[in-house]
Coordinates of C-alpha atoms in Angstrom, one line a residue:
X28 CA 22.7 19.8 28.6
X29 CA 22.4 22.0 26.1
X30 CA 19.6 25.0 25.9
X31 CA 19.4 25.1 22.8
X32 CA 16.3 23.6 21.3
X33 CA 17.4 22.6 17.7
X34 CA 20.0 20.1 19.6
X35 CA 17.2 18.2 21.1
X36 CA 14.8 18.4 17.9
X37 CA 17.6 17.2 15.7
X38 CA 18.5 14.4 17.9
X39 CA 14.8 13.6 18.2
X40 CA 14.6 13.4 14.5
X41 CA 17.3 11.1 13.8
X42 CA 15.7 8.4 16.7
X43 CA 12.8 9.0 14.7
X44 CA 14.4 8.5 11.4
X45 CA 15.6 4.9 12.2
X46 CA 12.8 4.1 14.2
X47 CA 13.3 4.6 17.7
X48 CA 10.2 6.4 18.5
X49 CA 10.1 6.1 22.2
X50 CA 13.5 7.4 22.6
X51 CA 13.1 10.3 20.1
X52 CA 10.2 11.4 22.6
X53 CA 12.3 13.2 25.1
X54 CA 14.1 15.1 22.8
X55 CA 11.1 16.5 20.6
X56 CA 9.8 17.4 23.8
X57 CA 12.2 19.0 25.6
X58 CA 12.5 21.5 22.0
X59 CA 8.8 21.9 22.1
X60 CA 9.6 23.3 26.1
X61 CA 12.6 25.4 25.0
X62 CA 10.6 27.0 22.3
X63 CA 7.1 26.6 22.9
X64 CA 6.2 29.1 20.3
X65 CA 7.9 27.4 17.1
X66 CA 5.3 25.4 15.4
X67 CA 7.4 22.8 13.6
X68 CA 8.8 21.7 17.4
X69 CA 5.0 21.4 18.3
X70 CA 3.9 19.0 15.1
X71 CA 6.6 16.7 15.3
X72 CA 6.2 16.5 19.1
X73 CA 2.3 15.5 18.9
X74 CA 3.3 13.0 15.2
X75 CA 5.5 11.0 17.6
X76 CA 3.1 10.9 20.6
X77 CA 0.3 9.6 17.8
X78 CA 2.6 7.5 16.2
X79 CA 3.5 5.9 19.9
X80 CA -0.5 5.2 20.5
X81 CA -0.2 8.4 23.0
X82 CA -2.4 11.4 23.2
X83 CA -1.0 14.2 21.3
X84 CA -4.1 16.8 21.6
X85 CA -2.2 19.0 23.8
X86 CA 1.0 19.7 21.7
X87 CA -1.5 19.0 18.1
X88 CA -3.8 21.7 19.1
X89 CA -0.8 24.4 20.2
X90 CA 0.9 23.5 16.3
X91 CA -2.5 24.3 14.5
X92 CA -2.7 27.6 16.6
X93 CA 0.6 29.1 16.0
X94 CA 0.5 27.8 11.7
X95 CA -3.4 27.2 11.4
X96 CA -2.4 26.4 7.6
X97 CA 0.5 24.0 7.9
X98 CA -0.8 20.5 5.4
X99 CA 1.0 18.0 8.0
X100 CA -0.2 19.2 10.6
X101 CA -4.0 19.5 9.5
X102 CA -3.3 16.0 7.9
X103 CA -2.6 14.7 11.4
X104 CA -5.4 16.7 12.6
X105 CA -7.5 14.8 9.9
X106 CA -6.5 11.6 10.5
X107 CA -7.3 11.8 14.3
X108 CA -10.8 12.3 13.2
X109 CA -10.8 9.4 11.1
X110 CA -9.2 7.1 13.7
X111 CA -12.4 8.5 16.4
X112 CA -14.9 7.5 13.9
X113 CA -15.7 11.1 12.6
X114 CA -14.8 11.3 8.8
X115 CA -17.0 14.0 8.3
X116 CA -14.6 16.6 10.8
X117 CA -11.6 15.0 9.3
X118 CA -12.9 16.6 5.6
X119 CA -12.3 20.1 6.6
X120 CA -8.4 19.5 8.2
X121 CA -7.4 17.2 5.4
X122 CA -9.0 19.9 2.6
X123 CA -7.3 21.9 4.3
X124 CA -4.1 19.9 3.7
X125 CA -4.7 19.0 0.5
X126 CA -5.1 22.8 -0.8
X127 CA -1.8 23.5 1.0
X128 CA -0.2 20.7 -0.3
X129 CA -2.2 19.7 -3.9
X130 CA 1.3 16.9 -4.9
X131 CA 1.0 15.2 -2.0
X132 CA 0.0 11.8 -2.6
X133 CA -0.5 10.8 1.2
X134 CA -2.9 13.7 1.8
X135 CA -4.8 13.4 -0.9
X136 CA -5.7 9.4 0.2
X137 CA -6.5 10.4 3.7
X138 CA -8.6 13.2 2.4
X139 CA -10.4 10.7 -0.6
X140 CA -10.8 8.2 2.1
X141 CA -12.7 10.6 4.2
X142 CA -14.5 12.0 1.5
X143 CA -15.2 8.0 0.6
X144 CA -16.7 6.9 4.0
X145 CA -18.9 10.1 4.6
X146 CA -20.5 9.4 1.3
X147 CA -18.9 11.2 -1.1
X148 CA -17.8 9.4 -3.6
X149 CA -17.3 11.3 -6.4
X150 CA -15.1 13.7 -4.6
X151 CA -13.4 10.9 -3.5
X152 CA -12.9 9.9 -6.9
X153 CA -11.7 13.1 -8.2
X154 CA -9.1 13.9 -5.3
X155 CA -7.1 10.6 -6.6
X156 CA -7.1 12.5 -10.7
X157 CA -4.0 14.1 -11.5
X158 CA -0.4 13.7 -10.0
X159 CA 0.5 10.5 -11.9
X160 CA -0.3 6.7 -11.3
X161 CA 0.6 4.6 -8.2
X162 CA -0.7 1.3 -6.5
X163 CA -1.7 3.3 -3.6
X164 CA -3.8 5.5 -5.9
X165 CA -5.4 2.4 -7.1
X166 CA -6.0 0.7 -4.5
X167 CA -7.7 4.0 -2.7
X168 CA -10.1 3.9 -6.3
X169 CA -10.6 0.3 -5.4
X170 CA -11.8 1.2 -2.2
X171 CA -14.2 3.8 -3.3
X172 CA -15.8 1.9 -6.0
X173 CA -16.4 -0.9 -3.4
X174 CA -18.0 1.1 -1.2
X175 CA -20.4 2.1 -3.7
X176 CA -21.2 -1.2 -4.3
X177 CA -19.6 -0.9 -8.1
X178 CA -17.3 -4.6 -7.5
X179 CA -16.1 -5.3 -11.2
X180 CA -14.9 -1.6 -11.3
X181 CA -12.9 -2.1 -7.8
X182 CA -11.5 -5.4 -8.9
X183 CA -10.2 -3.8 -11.8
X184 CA -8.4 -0.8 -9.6
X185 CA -7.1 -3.2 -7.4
X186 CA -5.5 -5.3 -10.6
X187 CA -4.1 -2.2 -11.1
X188 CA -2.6 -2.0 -7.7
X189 CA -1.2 -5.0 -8.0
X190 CA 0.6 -5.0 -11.6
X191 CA 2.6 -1.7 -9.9
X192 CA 3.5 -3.2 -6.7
X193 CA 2.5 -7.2 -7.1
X194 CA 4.4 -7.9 -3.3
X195 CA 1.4 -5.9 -1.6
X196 CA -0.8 -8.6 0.4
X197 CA -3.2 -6.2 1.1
X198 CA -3.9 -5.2 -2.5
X199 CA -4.5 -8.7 -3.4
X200 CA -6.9 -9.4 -0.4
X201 CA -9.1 -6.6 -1.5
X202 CA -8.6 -7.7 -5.0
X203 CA -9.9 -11.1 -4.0
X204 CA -13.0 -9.5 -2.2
X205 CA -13.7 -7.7 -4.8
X206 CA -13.9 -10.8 -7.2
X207 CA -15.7 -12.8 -5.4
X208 CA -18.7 -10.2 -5.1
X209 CA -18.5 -10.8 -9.2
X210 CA -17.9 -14.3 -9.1
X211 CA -14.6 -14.6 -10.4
X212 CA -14.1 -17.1 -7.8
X213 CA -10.8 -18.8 -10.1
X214 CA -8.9 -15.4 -9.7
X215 CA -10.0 -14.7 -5.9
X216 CA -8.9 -18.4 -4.9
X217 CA -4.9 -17.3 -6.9
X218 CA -4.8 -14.3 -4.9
X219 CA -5.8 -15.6 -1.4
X220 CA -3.2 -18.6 -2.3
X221 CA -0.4 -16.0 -2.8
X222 CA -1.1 -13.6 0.4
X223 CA -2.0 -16.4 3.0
X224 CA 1.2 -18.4 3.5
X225 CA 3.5 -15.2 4.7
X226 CA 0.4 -12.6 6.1
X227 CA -2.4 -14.9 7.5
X228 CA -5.2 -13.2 9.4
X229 CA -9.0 -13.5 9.6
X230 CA -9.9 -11.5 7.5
X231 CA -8.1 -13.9 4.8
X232 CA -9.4 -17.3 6.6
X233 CA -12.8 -15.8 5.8
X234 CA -12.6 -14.8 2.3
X235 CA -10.7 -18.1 1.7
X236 CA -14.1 -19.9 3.5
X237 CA -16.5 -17.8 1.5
X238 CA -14.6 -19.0 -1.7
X239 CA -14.6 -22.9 -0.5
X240 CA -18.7 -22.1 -0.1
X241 CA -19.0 -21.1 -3.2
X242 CA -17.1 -24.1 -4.8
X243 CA -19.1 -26.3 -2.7
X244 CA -16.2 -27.5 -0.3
X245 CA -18.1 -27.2 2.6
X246 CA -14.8 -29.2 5.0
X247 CA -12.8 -26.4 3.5
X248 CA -15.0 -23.9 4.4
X249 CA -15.4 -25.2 8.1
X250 CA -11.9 -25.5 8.1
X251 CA -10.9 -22.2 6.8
X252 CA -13.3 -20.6 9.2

């Protein structure tokens, strides 16, 4: 019952905290109503209506009007355009971000990725310099340099990835793409061993066919796929 509006964003936050996205909604909300003029109420409102799979252009739009500058908020900004399939009108939200917020790792792998897919790739490169190493990082230079078609390079960013964080299925999966572009066919069949038993998903069953193909197992292959 209370009017004041940090109650209800505090409580919201804590939900949030532990998870409990759907119940931290009413709270953010109801502090977004009793201070609709506070942008911080706004951004967190419209992160947990994205995070939730809801629309959140209403309360995204009314955060980037009152702080037009804020990094998170034009990193959520960014990522919506990324998510609708428009990487080019994320670049200007997440360089936006990124100036605002240079040591933030996350921003500057939304804003690489972006960079990546519109087909710039060595901006994309160059966001990731700097700030000290992490799988993420590595992973993200992985990414680039397969999408430029440079495979032995992205196979050994994603070896990378996985010597700093070797429980990561999805580092290993693009590893193991990545080899078997360059025919290391050995390493690719280790890796797809190690990720399909706990995280199966097509995407594996088809690497793990395309590396049965190229041994000549052609039972595995129809099996795997």
């Amino acid at each position: 019952g209370s009017a004041d509006s940090a109650v209800h964003y505090l409580l919201g936050l804590i939900h949030a905290s532990k998870g409990e996205r759907e119940e931290a909604l009413p709270f953010l909300a109801r502090a977004a109503e009793l201070e609709p003029s506070f942008p911080l109420y706004q951004f967190r409102l419209a992160e947990n209506l994205h995070a939730l799979g809801r629309d959140c252009a209403a309360a995204l739009e009314a955060a980037l009007r009152q702080a037009p500058e804020d990094p998170w908020t034009n990193n959520l900004a960014g990522q919506l355009r990324m998510e609708a399939g428009d990487p080019a009108a994320a670049i200007g939200y997440l360089e936006k971000a990124h100036a605002a917020a240079p040591g933030e790792p996350a921003i500057a792998l939304n804003l690489s990725e972006a960079l990546s897919q519109s087909g710039r790739s060595a901006e994309a490169l160059a966001v990731l310099t700097g700030g000290g190493e992490s799988a993420a990082m590595a992973n993200q230079r992985g990414n680039v340099l397969a999408r430029q078609g440079e495979h032995a390079a992205a196979a050994a960013e994603y070896e990378k990835a996985i010597r700093l964080d070797p429980e990561n299925p999805v580092y290993k999966e693009n590893c193991a793409a990545a080899c078997i572009e360059v025919d290391m066919i050995h390493r690719a069949e280790e890796l797809l061993a190690q990720v399909e038993p706990g995280h199966p998903s097509p995407a594996v069953y088809n690497l793990l066919g395309q590396v049965a193909v190229l041994k000549g197992e052609r039972a595995r292959a129809e099996a795997a796929y």
